Amino acid sequence: MSDFLVPEKSTWADFFIRHFGSGRLDQDHLRPLKGVSFGTVRRRLYFYGRSFWDAEVRLASTGHAWSEREGRRPHWHEGVLYLPETFESQGAVPGGEVYRAALAHALCHLKYGLPLVQSGLDAWTRRVVETVEDARVEALALRTWPGLLRLWQGLHTITPAARNSAGHYLERLARALLDSTYEDEDEWIRQGKSLFGSMPLDQEDFSVRVGRALAQSFRTKKIPVRIQSDQVLLTYRDDNRQCWAAHSEGNGTAGPVSRKVVRNRRFKFFGLNFKVVDESDNPSAKQFSLLAALFNFKLDIGVSVEDKDTDALGVYRYPEWDYKGQIERPSWVRILEKLPKSGDSQWVDDIIAEHKPLISRMRFVLDALQPAENQRLRKLEEGDEMDLNAAIRAYCDIRMGIPPDTRIMMRTLRQERDIAVLVLLDLSRSTNEKVPGQSHSILHLTQQACVLLADAIGKVGDPFAIHGFCSDSRHNVSYYCFKNFDQPYDQLAKARLAGMQGQLSTRMGAAIRHATTHLEWQKKGRKLLILLTDGEPADVDVRDRKYLRYDTRKAVEDAVREGVQVYCLTLDPRADQYVSTIFGARNYLVVDHVARLPEKLPLLYAGLTRS
């Protein structure tokens, strides 16, 4: 029994995984990481990629609970660039600049990378080829952006005094190929610099030819090679998986979503059989699932078969905030984007006819939102066309000996509204309840409000989307797109609004994160997310009422950091107890008279989008 005593510095999680689970939960994954966090620089990195590299890059964090191999190195996966959750300062380079160096290097592969043919190459040769390819794409980038050299140089700290291992030789080679001022007397390093400058960098098989020659000559040194440990330990460089996949598996940009294979894993605990749904290839995520099965038996309600998500158009994974441990659990919630059911579109036309007096009253408000006529700016030194009247006055001044006004050009300024609006609807089971004193349900009023809002936005001309969500544990958060930004508001969209259904629970934080992702794809100056709900966040696998409240607040904070304004319209009369904590004191409205919801929602949109 002494083997079952918990050590002083151990955790209960580690104890149960070691004795009753499969594998050990590394305590380093539970400690808060130091350095600059990904969330604080994500928006800046996104605009850096757009402005300097003209690249729309989808960025994501590997999270805290990834393995050492996946979590500490950047990597491309299905068109998404994953960066570590934190970067510490490295020498004189602060953590935020390490993120910029990593993004710049990854974009070098995207812009200058060539497919590498791995047939006939052993593991060591592939490692040398990758080092040469990294140096090649960086050298091409330095022709356009020479300032990157100082940034990358600060992250190469290897010296010739390092011990003679294969990995250190690769790091010395990487520094020598980047920095022409670096001096290294080793013959192999000199050979690498000579071969690197002997051929055009844009030659198709450049890296393979140079890498193969260097790998062959390195074998004469009689230094043992350990593939797992002998590698270039430069944290800003990605793992080059996309270089080889580009030839054998496509370009690695198959899309933002991949369908995960769901497996059922079984284990025993005190003689009882437990089944855990394993949806991740991440070892740490599997171990978290084991703990969840031990201490929260309702966690996997609703997910037990492999074909549970066969009707999903896409599967997304998002983190979730644990306020007690003050950590963000990576890939913790699964979003299933589904096709909504259709109803009778005639029902939508009937709503428009029923609320015709309300639409007439809102006409003046909506007219004020529409952009004004094109304005003509005069008295400009540079413009699109000449202002004839100003030119005549300037000529008259010249003839009279008076210094003329040189501002004789004009420009026509087109007035446009630069905003995208997404309406997110809570479609939980509670929306089926009747409104007190009315025959309509909350869901019916929600449908009416959406119809009137869509009609109002359509008249103004803003791009908009209407989405809804419900949940059945963290494994099944259903997300419905009744109308997307790129879809017209036609009979199909109206039929989907008519087929709206209320069911299951309300995992609000995950839905806000997914809605934020949809808004991030819109190239608009302002992005507005309006959440319509009838209650607080709740789900079947969560007993602590504060847990999802704090997670939703964290999701709202992340959305605001990404430039998305989040506003909540709640129908819960008790919402004052929690809604201000989640959304902020000025970012919510409690509708006291639920029957007035169809009128409130369009007017709220008008107030929030008024310039």
Coordinates of C-alpha atoms in Angstrom, one line a residue:
M1 CA 0.0 0.0 0.0
S2 CA 3.0 2.4 0.3
D3 CA 3.1 2.7 -3.4
F4 CA -0.3 4.4 -3.3
L5 CA 0.8 7.2 -1.0
V6 CA 0.6 10.6 -2.7
P7 CA 4.1 12.3 -2.7
E8 CA 4.3 15.8 -1.1
K9 CA 4.7 17.7 -4.5
S10 CA 2.4 15.5 -6.5
T11 CA -1.1 16.4 -7.6
W12 CA -4.2 14.3 -7.4
A13 CA -4.5 14.4 -11.1
D14 CA -1.0 13.0 -11.5
F15 CA -1.8 10.4 -8.8
F16 CA -4.9 9.0 -10.5
I17 CA -3.4 9.0 -14.0
R18 CA -0.3 7.2 -12.8
H19 CA -2.3 4.4 -11.0
F20 CA -5.6 4.2 -12.8
G21 CA -5.2 5.8 -16.2
S22 CA -3.0 5.2 -19.2
G23 CA 0.1 7.4 -19.0
R24 CA 1.3 10.2 -16.8
L25 CA 0.0 13.7 -16.8
D26 CA 3.0 16.0 -17.0
Q27 CA 2.8 18.6 -14.2
D28 CA 4.5 21.2 -16.5
H29 CA 1.3 21.3 -18.5
L30 CA -0.7 22.4 -15.5
R31 CA 1.6 25.2 -14.4
P32 CA 1.1 28.7 -15.8
L33 CA 3.6 29.4 -18.6
K34 CA 5.8 32.5 -18.4
G35 CA 6.5 35.0 -21.1
V36 CA 4.4 36.9 -23.6
S37 CA 1.1 35.2 -24.2
F38 CA -0.2 34.5 -27.7
G39 CA -3.5 36.2 -27.0
T40 CA -1.8 39.6 -26.4
V41 CA 0.0 39.6 -29.7
R42 CA -2.4 37.7 -32.0
R43 CA -4.2 40.7 -33.4
R44 CA -0.9 42.5 -34.1
L45 CA 0.6 39.4 -35.8
Y46 CA -2.5 39.1 -38.0
F47 CA -2.2 42.7 -39.3
Y48 CA 1.6 42.2 -39.6
G49 CA 0.9 39.3 -42.0
R50 CA -1.7 41.3 -44.0
S51 CA 0.3 44.6 -44.3
F52 CA 3.8 43.4 -44.9
W53 CA 3.3 40.0 -46.5
D54 CA -0.1 40.5 -48.1
A55 CA -1.2 37.2 -46.5
E56 CA -4.4 36.3 -44.8
V57 CA -3.1 33.9 -42.2
R58 CA -5.3 32.0 -39.7
L59 CA -3.4 32.0 -36.4
A60 CA -4.1 29.7 -33.5
S61 CA -2.4 28.7 -30.2
T62 CA -1.2 25.3 -29.4
G63 CA -2.4 25.8 -25.9
H64 CA -0.9 24.8 -22.5
A65 CA -1.7 21.1 -22.6
W66 CA 0.2 20.0 -25.7
S67 CA 3.1 17.7 -25.7
E68 CA 6.6 19.2 -25.8
R69 CA 7.0 18.4 -29.5
E70 CA 3.7 20.0 -30.6
G71 CA 3.5 22.9 -28.1
R72 CA 6.9 24.4 -28.2
R73 CA 7.4 24.7 -32.0
P74 CA 5.4 26.6 -34.6
H75 CA 3.8 24.4 -37.2
W76 CA 1.3 24.5 -40.1
H77 CA -1.7 22.2 -40.0
E78 CA -4.5 22.3 -42.6
G79 CA -3.9 25.9 -43.5
V80 CA -3.6 27.2 -39.9
L81 CA -0.4 28.4 -38.3
Y82 CA -0.1 27.1 -34.8
L83 CA 2.1 29.1 -32.5
P84 CA 3.1 28.3 -28.8
E85 CA 0.9 29.7 -26.1
T86 CA 3.9 31.8 -24.8
F87 CA 7.3 32.9 -25.9
E88 CA 9.9 34.0 -23.3
S89 CA 12.6 36.6 -24.1
Q90 CA 15.6 35.1 -25.8
G91 CA 18.7 37.2 -25.1
A92 CA 18.0 40.7 -26.3
V93 CA 14.9 39.7 -28.3
P94 CA 11.7 40.1 -26.3
G95 CA 8.9 37.5 -26.4
G96 CA 6.7 39.6 -28.7
E97 CA 9.5 39.9 -31.2
V98 CA 10.0 36.1 -31.1
Y99 CA 6.4 35.8 -32.2
R100 CA 7.0 38.1 -35.1
A101 CA 10.2 36.2 -36.1
A102 CA 8.2 33.0 -36.1
L103 CA 5.4 34.4 -38.2
A104 CA 7.9 35.9 -40.7
H105 CA 9.8 32.6 -41.1
A106 CA 6.5 30.7 -41.5
L107 CA 5.4 33.2 -44.2
C108 CA 8.8 32.7 -46.0
H109 CA 7.8 29.1 -46.5
L110 CA 4.4 30.1 -47.7
K111 CA 5.8 32.7 -50.2
Y112 CA 9.1 31.2 -51.3
G113 CA 8.8 27.5 -50.4
L114 CA 9.3 24.8 -53.0
P115 CA 8.1 21.1 -52.7
L116 CA 10.8 18.8 -51.3
V117 CA 11.0 15.3 -52.7
Q118 CA 11.8 12.9 -49.8
S119 CA 12.1 9.7 -51.8
G120 CA 15.5 8.1 -51.3
L121 CA 16.5 10.4 -48.4
D122 CA 17.2 9.0 -44.9
A123 CA 16.2 10.7 -41.7
W124 CA 19.5 12.6 -41.3
T125 CA 19.6 13.8 -44.9
R126 CA 16.0 15.1 -44.5
R127 CA 17.1 17.0 -41.4
V128 CA 20.0 18.7 -43.3
V129 CA 17.7 19.4 -46.2
E130 CA 15.3 21.1 -43.9
T131 CA 18.0 23.3 -42.5
V132 CA 19.1 24.4 -46.0
E133 CA 15.5 25.1 -47.0
D134 CA 15.0 27.3 -43.9
A135 CA 18.1 29.3 -44.8
R136 CA 17.1 29.5 -48.5
V137 CA 13.6 31.0 -47.9
E138 CA 15.0 33.4 -45.3
A139 CA 17.7 34.5 -47.8
L140 CA 15.0 35.2 -50.4
A141 CA 12.9 37.1 -47.9
L142 CA 16.0 39.3 -46.9
R143 CA 16.2 40.6 -50.5
T144 CA 12.8 42.3 -49.9
W145 CA 13.0 42.8 -46.1
P146 CA 16.6 43.2 -45.1
G147 CA 15.6 44.5 -41.7
L148 CA 14.6 40.9 -40.8
L149 CA 18.2 40.0 -40.6
R150 CA 18.7 41.8 -37.3
L151 CA 15.7 40.1 -35.8
W152 CA 16.7 36.6 -36.8
Q153 CA 20.4 37.2 -35.9
G154 CA 19.4 37.8 -32.3
L155 CA 17.9 34.3 -32.1
H156 CA 21.1 32.5 -33.3
T157 CA 23.4 32.3 -30.3
I158 CA 25.4 29.1 -31.2
T159 CA 29.2 29.5 -31.3
P160 CA 32.0 27.2 -32.6
A161 CA 32.8 26.5 -28.9
A162 CA 29.7 24.3 -28.7
R163 CA 30.2 20.6 -28.2
N164 CA 30.6 18.5 -31.3
S165 CA 27.2 16.9 -31.7
A166 CA 25.2 16.6 -34.9
G167 CA 22.5 18.9 -33.6
H168 CA 25.0 21.6 -32.7
Y169 CA 26.6 21.3 -36.1
L170 CA 23.2 21.9 -37.7
E171 CA 22.7 25.0 -35.6
R172 CA 26.2 26.3 -36.6
L173 CA 25.3 25.7 -40.2
A174 CA 22.0 27.5 -39.8
R175 CA 23.8 30.6 -38.4
A176 CA 26.5 30.5 -41.0
L177 CA 24.0 30.4 -43.8
L178 CA 22.0 33.4 -42.4
D179 CA 24.8 35.6 -41.0
S180 CA 27.7 36.3 -43.4
T181 CA 29.7 37.9 -40.5
Y182 CA 29.7 34.7 -38.5
E183 CA 33.1 33.1 -38.5
D184 CA 33.4 29.3 -38.1
E185 CA 36.7 27.5 -39.0
D186 CA 35.1 24.1 -39.4
E187 CA 35.6 22.7 -42.9
W188 CA 32.0 21.3 -43.0
I189 CA 30.5 24.7 -42.2
R190 CA 32.7 26.3 -44.9
Q191 CA 31.6 23.7 -47.4
G192 CA 28.0 24.5 -46.6
K193 CA 28.5 28.2 -47.2
S194 CA 30.3 27.5 -50.4
L195 CA 27.5 25.2 -51.7
F196 CA 24.8 27.6 -50.6
G197 CA 26.3 30.3 -52.8
S198 CA 27.1 28.2 -55.8
M199 CA 23.5 27.9 -57.3
P200 CA 20.6 30.2 -57.8
L201 CA 18.3 30.2 -54.7
D202 CA 15.2 29.8 -56.8
Q203 CA 16.4 26.5 -58.4
E204 CA 13.7 23.9 -57.9
D205 CA 15.9 21.2 -56.3
F206 CA 18.3 23.6 -54.6
S207 CA 17.8 22.4 -51.0
V208 CA 17.8 18.7 -51.8
R209 CA 21.0 18.9 -53.8
V210 CA 22.9 21.0 -51.2
G211 CA 21.5 19.0 -48.3
R212 CA 22.3 15.6 -49.8
A213 CA 25.9 16.7 -50.4
L214 CA 26.3 18.1 -46.9
A215 CA 24.7 15.0 -45.2
Q216 CA 27.1 12.7 -47.2
S217 CA 30.2 14.7 -46.2
F218 CA 29.2 14.9 -42.6
R219 CA 29.4 11.1 -42.2
T220 CA 33.2 11.4 -42.6
K221 CA 33.3 13.1 -39.2
K222 CA 32.3 9.8 -37.5
I223 CA 30.0 11.7 -35.2
P224 CA 27.0 9.7 -34.1
V225 CA 23.6 11.0 -35.2
R226 CA 20.6 10.8 -32.9
I227 CA 17.6 11.9 -35.0
Q228 CA 15.3 12.5 -32.0
S229 CA 17.6 15.0 -30.2
D230 CA 20.0 16.2 -33.0
Q231 CA 18.0 19.0 -34.5
V232 CA 18.1 22.8 -34.9
L233 CA 16.7 24.1 -31.6
L234 CA 15.6 27.5 -32.8
T235 CA 12.2 28.2 -31.3
Y236 CA 11.1 30.6 -34.0
R237 CA 11.4 28.1 -36.8
D238 CA 8.6 25.7 -37.6
D239 CA 9.0 22.0 -37.9
N240 CA 8.9 22.0 -41.7
R241 CA 6.1 19.4 -42.0
Q242 CA 4.5 21.4 -44.7
C243 CA 7.6 21.3 -46.9
W244 CA 7.4 17.5 -47.4
A245 CA 3.6 17.4 -47.3
A246 CA 3.4 19.8 -50.2
H247 CA 4.7 17.1 -52.6
S248 CA 3.1 14.0 -51.2
E249 CA -0.1 15.2 -49.6
G250 CA -1.0 18.5 -51.2
N251 CA -0.1 22.0 -50.0
G252 CA -1.4 21.6 -46.5
T253 CA -4.2 24.1 -46.9
A254 CA -7.1 21.7 -47.3
G255 CA -9.3 24.0 -45.2
P256 CA -9.8 25.4 -41.7
V257 CA -11.6 22.3 -40.4
S258 CA -10.7 18.7 -40.2
R259 CA -13.1 16.0 -39.2
K260 CA -11.7 14.1 -36.2
V261 CA -12.0 10.4 -35.8
V262 CA -13.9 9.6 -32.6
R263 CA -12.8 6.6 -30.7
N264 CA -14.1 5.0 -27.5
R265 CA -11.5 4.0 -25.0
R266 CA -12.2 1.9 -21.9
F267 CA -10.4 1.6 -18.6
K268 CA -11.1 0.1 -15.2
F269 CA -11.3 1.9 -11.9
F270 CA -11.9 0.0 -8.7
G271 CA -13.4 -2.9 -10.7
L272 CA -15.8 -0.6 -12.7
N273 CA -15.6 -0.2 -16.5
F274 CA -15.6 3.4 -17.8
K275 CA -15.9 4.5 -21.4
V276 CA -14.2 7.7 -22.4
V277 CA -14.7 9.4 -25.7
D278 CA -11.3 10.1 -27.2
E279 CA -11.5 12.8 -29.8
S280 CA -8.0 14.1 -29.9
D281 CA -4.5 12.9 -30.9
N282 CA -3.2 15.1 -28.1
P283 CA -1.9 12.9 -25.2
S284 CA -2.6 15.6 -22.6
A285 CA -6.2 16.1 -23.8
K286 CA -6.7 12.3 -23.5
Q287 CA -5.5 12.4 -19.9
F288 CA -7.8 15.3 -19.1
S289 CA -10.7 13.2 -20.5
L290 CA -9.7 10.4 -18.2
L291 CA -9.9 12.8 -15.2
A292 CA -13.2 14.1 -16.4
A293 CA -14.6 10.5 -16.5
L294 CA -13.4 9.9 -13.0
F295 CA -14.8 13.0 -11.3
N296 CA -17.6 14.1 -13.5
F297 CA -19.7 11.2 -14.9
K298 CA -22.0 13.5 -16.9
L299 CA -19.2 14.9 -18.9
D300 CA -19.6 12.7 -21.9
I301 CA -23.4 12.7 -22.1
G302 CA -24.6 12.6 -25.6
V303 CA -21.3 11.4 -27.2
S304 CA -20.9 7.7 -27.4
V305 CA -20.9 6.6 -31.1
E306 CA -18.5 7.3 -33.9
D307 CA -21.1 8.7 -36.3
K308 CA -22.5 11.3 -33.8
D309 CA -21.3 14.2 -36.1
T310 CA -22.2 12.7 -39.5
D311 CA -24.6 15.6 -40.1
A312 CA -22.1 18.3 -39.3
L313 CA -20.8 20.5 -42.0
G314 CA -17.7 21.2 -40.1
V315 CA -16.0 20.4 -36.8
Y316 CA -14.2 23.1 -34.8
R317 CA -12.4 23.0 -31.5
Y318 CA -12.0 25.9 -29.1
P319 CA -10.4 26.4 -25.7
E320 CA -12.3 27.0 -22.5
W321 CA -11.4 29.0 -19.4
D322 CA -11.1 27.3 -16.0
Y323 CA -11.5 30.1 -13.5
K324 CA -10.5 28.0 -10.5
G325 CA -7.2 26.8 -12.0
Q326 CA -6.7 30.1 -13.9
I327 CA -5.8 28.1 -17.1
E328 CA -7.2 27.9 -20.5
R329 CA -7.9 24.3 -21.5
P330 CA -6.9 23.9 -25.1
S331 CA -9.2 22.2 -27.6
W332 CA -11.7 21.5 -24.8
V333 CA -15.0 22.3 -26.6
R334 CA -16.2 20.8 -29.9
I335 CA -18.3 23.0 -32.2
L336 CA -20.5 21.1 -34.8
E337 CA -21.6 23.5 -37.5
K338 CA -24.8 22.1 -38.8
L339 CA -27.3 22.8 -41.6
P340 CA -30.5 24.2 -40.0
K341 CA -33.9 22.7 -40.9
S342 CA -36.2 24.6 -43.2
G343 CA -39.7 25.7 -42.6
D344 CA -42.4 27.6 -44.5
S345 CA -40.9 30.8 -46.0
Q346 CA -44.5 32.2 -46.3
W347 CA -44.6 32.4 -42.5
V348 CA -41.8 35.0 -42.8
D349 CA -43.8 37.1 -45.3
D350 CA -46.8 36.9 -43.0
I351 CA -44.7 38.4 -40.1
I352 CA -43.7 41.3 -42.4
A353 CA -47.3 42.0 -43.2
E354 CA -48.4 41.7 -39.5
H355 CA -45.7 44.2 -38.4
K356 CA -46.2 46.7 -41.2
P357 CA -47.0 49.6 -38.8
L358 CA -43.8 49.0 -36.9
I359 CA -41.8 48.9 -40.1
S360 CA -43.3 52.2 -41.1
R361 CA -42.3 53.8 -37.8
M362 CA -38.8 52.5 -38.1
R363 CA -38.4 53.9 -41.7
F364 CA -37.1 57.2 -40.5
V365 CA -34.6 55.6 -38.2
L366 CA -33.3 53.4 -41.0
D367 CA -33.2 56.2 -43.5
A368 CA -30.8 58.0 -41.2
L369 CA -28.5 55.0 -41.2
Q370 CA -28.2 54.8 -45.0
P371 CA -25.0 56.5 -46.4
A372 CA -25.4 60.0 -47.8
E373 CA -24.9 60.9 -51.4
N374 CA -21.4 61.1 -52.8
Q375 CA -19.6 64.2 -51.6
R376 CA -17.3 66.3 -53.8
L377 CA -14.2 67.6 -52.1
R378 CA -12.8 70.7 -53.6
K379 CA -9.6 72.8 -53.2
L380 CA -7.2 69.9 -53.3
E381 CA -3.7 70.0 -54.7
E382 CA -4.1 66.4 -55.8
G383 CA -7.3 64.8 -56.9
D384 CA -9.2 62.8 -59.5
E385 CA -10.3 65.7 -61.8
M386 CA -9.8 69.4 -62.2
D387 CA -12.1 72.0 -60.7
L388 CA -12.8 74.2 -63.6
N389 CA -14.0 77.2 -61.5
A390 CA -10.9 77.1 -59.3
A391 CA -8.6 76.8 -62.4
I392 CA -10.2 79.9 -63.9
R393 CA -9.8 81.9 -60.7
A394 CA -6.2 80.8 -60.5
Y395 CA -5.6 81.9 -64.1
C396 CA -7.2 85.3 -63.4
D397 CA -5.0 85.8 -60.4
I398 CA -1.9 85.1 -62.5
R399 CA -3.0 87.6 -65.1
M400 CA -3.5 90.2 -62.3
G401 CA -0.1 89.5 -60.8
I402 CA -1.6 87.9 -57.6
P403 CA -0.2 84.6 -56.3
P404 CA -2.7 82.0 -57.4
D405 CA -4.4 79.4 -55.2
T406 CA -2.8 76.1 -56.5
R407 CA -5.6 73.9 -55.0
I408 CA -7.5 73.5 -58.3
M409 CA -8.2 69.7 -58.1
M410 CA -11.2 67.9 -56.6
R411 CA -12.1 64.4 -55.7
T412 CA -15.5 62.6 -55.4
L413 CA -15.8 60.8 -52.0
R414 CA -18.1 57.8 -51.9
Q415 CA -19.8 57.4 -48.6
E416 CA -20.0 53.7 -47.4
R417 CA -20.8 52.0 -44.1
D418 CA -17.9 49.9 -43.0
I419 CA -19.5 47.4 -40.6
A420 CA -20.4 43.7 -40.4
V421 CA -23.1 42.5 -38.0
L422 CA -23.6 39.0 -36.7
V423 CA -26.7 38.1 -34.6
L424 CA -26.2 35.1 -32.4
L425 CA -29.3 33.4 -31.0
D426 CA -29.6 31.3 -27.9
L427 CA -31.7 28.3 -29.1
S428 CA -31.8 26.4 -25.8
R429 CA -34.9 24.4 -24.6
S430 CA -36.0 27.3 -22.4
T431 CA -37.0 29.3 -25.5
N432 CA -39.9 27.0 -26.0
E433 CA -41.6 28.4 -22.9
K434 CA -44.6 30.6 -23.2
V435 CA -44.3 34.3 -22.5
P436 CA -46.4 35.2 -19.4
G437 CA -49.8 36.5 -20.5
Q438 CA -49.2 35.6 -24.2
S439 CA -49.8 32.7 -26.4
H440 CA -46.5 33.0 -28.1
S441 CA -43.3 31.3 -27.0
I442 CA -39.9 33.1 -26.6
L443 CA -38.7 31.3 -29.7
H444 CA -41.6 32.6 -31.7
L445 CA -40.8 36.2 -30.6
T446 CA -37.1 35.5 -31.4
Q447 CA -38.1 34.5 -34.9
Q448 CA -40.2 37.6 -35.4
A449 CA -37.4 39.8 -34.1
C450 CA -34.9 38.2 -36.5
V451 CA -37.3 38.7 -39.5
L452 CA -37.7 42.4 -38.7
L453 CA -34.0 42.8 -38.1
A454 CA -33.1 41.1 -41.4
D455 CA -35.6 43.3 -43.2
A456 CA -34.1 46.4 -41.5
I457 CA -30.5 45.5 -42.2
G458 CA -31.4 44.6 -45.8
K459 CA -32.7 48.1 -46.4
V460 CA -29.5 49.7 -44.9
G461 CA -27.2 47.4 -46.9
D462 CA -24.9 46.2 -44.2
P463 CA -23.4 42.7 -44.5
F464 CA -25.0 40.5 -41.8
A465 CA -25.3 36.9 -40.6
I466 CA -27.8 35.2 -38.3
H467 CA -26.5 32.2 -36.4
G468 CA -27.9 30.1 -33.5
F469 CA -26.5 27.6 -31.0
C470 CA -27.4 25.0 -28.4
S471 CA -25.3 22.5 -26.5
D472 CA -25.3 19.0 -25.1
S473 CA -22.0 18.9 -23.1
R474 CA -18.7 20.3 -24.2
H475 CA -18.5 17.6 -26.9
N476 CA -21.6 18.7 -28.8
V477 CA -22.2 22.4 -29.2
S478 CA -24.5 22.6 -32.2
Y479 CA -24.0 25.8 -34.3
Y480 CA -26.6 26.7 -37.0
C481 CA -26.0 29.2 -39.8
F482 CA -29.4 30.5 -40.8
K483 CA -27.8 33.2 -43.0
N484 CA -24.1 33.7 -43.6
F485 CA -22.4 36.9 -44.7
D486 CA -21.9 35.6 -48.3
Q487 CA -25.5 34.4 -48.6
P488 CA -28.4 36.5 -49.9
Y489 CA -31.4 37.0 -47.8
D490 CA -33.7 35.0 -50.0
Q491 CA -36.4 32.4 -49.7
L492 CA -33.9 29.8 -48.5
A493 CA -32.7 32.0 -45.6
K494 CA -36.3 32.8 -44.7
A495 CA -37.3 29.2 -44.7
R496 CA -34.4 28.4 -42.3
L497 CA -35.5 31.2 -40.0
A498 CA -39.0 29.7 -40.0
G499 CA -37.6 26.2 -39.1
M500 CA -35.8 27.4 -36.0
Q501 CA -36.1 25.0 -33.0
G502 CA -35.3 25.3 -29.3
Q503 CA -33.5 22.4 -27.6
L504 CA -30.7 21.4 -25.2
S505 CA -28.5 23.8 -23.2
T506 CA -26.6 27.1 -23.5
R507 CA -22.7 26.8 -23.6
M508 CA -22.4 30.5 -24.5
G509 CA -18.6 31.0 -24.4
A510 CA -17.9 28.4 -27.1
A511 CA -20.5 29.9 -29.4
I512 CA -19.1 33.4 -28.9
R513 CA -15.7 32.2 -29.9
H514 CA -17.0 30.6 -33.1
A515 CA -19.0 33.7 -34.0
T516 CA -15.9 35.8 -33.4
T517 CA -14.1 33.5 -35.9
H518 CA -16.8 34.2 -38.5
L519 CA -16.5 37.9 -37.9
E520 CA -12.7 37.8 -38.2
W521 CA -13.0 36.6 -41.7
Q522 CA -14.9 39.8 -42.7
K523 CA -12.8 42.7 -44.0
K524 CA -14.7 45.5 -42.3
G525 CA -13.6 48.3 -40.0
R526 CA -16.3 47.6 -37.4
K527 CA -17.5 44.2 -36.4
L528 CA -20.6 43.8 -34.2
L529 CA -21.8 40.7 -32.4
I530 CA -25.3 40.9 -30.9
L531 CA -26.2 38.0 -28.6
L532 CA -29.9 37.3 -27.9
T533 CA -30.4 35.0 -25.0
D534 CA -33.1 34.2 -22.4
G535 CA -30.8 33.1 -19.6
E536 CA -27.4 32.6 -18.2
P537 CA -24.8 30.1 -19.6
A538 CA -25.4 26.5 -18.5
D539 CA -24.8 23.0 -19.7
V540 CA -25.5 19.4 -18.6
D541 CA -21.8 18.6 -17.8
V542 CA -21.2 21.7 -15.6
R543 CA -22.4 21.9 -12.0
D544 CA -20.6 25.1 -10.9
R545 CA -22.8 28.0 -12.1
K546 CA -19.8 30.3 -12.1
Y547 CA -17.7 28.2 -14.4
L548 CA -19.4 29.0 -17.6
R549 CA -20.0 32.6 -16.6
Y550 CA -16.3 33.2 -16.3
D551 CA -15.6 31.3 -19.5
T552 CA -18.1 33.5 -21.3
R553 CA -16.5 36.6 -19.9
K554 CA -13.1 35.4 -21.1
A555 CA -14.6 34.7 -24.6
V556 CA -16.0 38.3 -24.6
E557 CA -12.6 39.7 -23.6
D558 CA -10.9 37.7 -26.4
A559 CA -13.5 38.9 -28.9
V560 CA -12.9 42.6 -27.9
R561 CA -9.2 42.0 -28.2
E562 CA -9.8 40.9 -31.8
G563 CA -11.7 44.1 -32.6
V564 CA -15.2 42.6 -32.2
Q565 CA -17.9 44.6 -30.2
V566 CA -20.1 42.2 -28.2
Y567 CA -23.5 43.3 -27.0
C568 CA -26.0 41.2 -25.1
L569 CA -29.8 41.5 -25.4
T570 CA -31.2 39.3 -22.6
L571 CA -34.8 38.4 -21.7
D572 CA -33.9 37.1 -18.3
P573 CA -35.4 39.3 -15.6
R574 CA -32.7 38.1 -13.1
A575 CA -29.9 38.9 -15.5
D576 CA -28.7 42.0 -13.6
Q577 CA -27.1 39.6 -11.1
Y578 CA -24.5 38.4 -13.7
V579 CA -24.8 40.0 -17.1
S580 CA -22.8 43.1 -16.3
T581 CA -20.0 41.0 -15.0
I582 CA -19.8 39.0 -18.3
F583 CA -20.4 41.8 -20.9
G584 CA -19.6 45.0 -19.1
A585 CA -21.7 47.7 -17.6
R586 CA -22.6 49.4 -21.0
N587 CA -22.8 46.3 -23.3
Y588 CA -26.1 44.8 -22.4
L589 CA -29.8 45.5 -22.3
V590 CA -32.4 43.7 -20.2
V591 CA -35.8 43.5 -22.0
D592 CA -38.4 43.9 -19.3
H593 CA -41.3 43.4 -21.6
V594 CA -40.5 40.3 -23.7
A595 CA -43.4 40.9 -26.0
R596 CA -41.7 44.0 -27.3
L597 CA -38.6 42.0 -28.5
P598 CA -39.5 42.3 -32.2
E599 CA -39.4 46.1 -31.8
K600 CA -36.4 46.3 -29.6
L601 CA -33.9 44.3 -31.7
P602 CA -34.1 46.4 -34.9
L603 CA -33.9 49.6 -32.9
L604 CA -30.9 48.2 -30.9
Y605 CA -29.2 47.5 -34.2
A606 CA -29.9 51.1 -35.4
G607 CA -28.5 52.5 -32.2
L608 CA -25.3 50.4 -32.1
T609 CA -24.4 51.0 -35.8
R610 CA -25.1 54.7 -36.0
S611 CA -22.0 56.5 -37.1

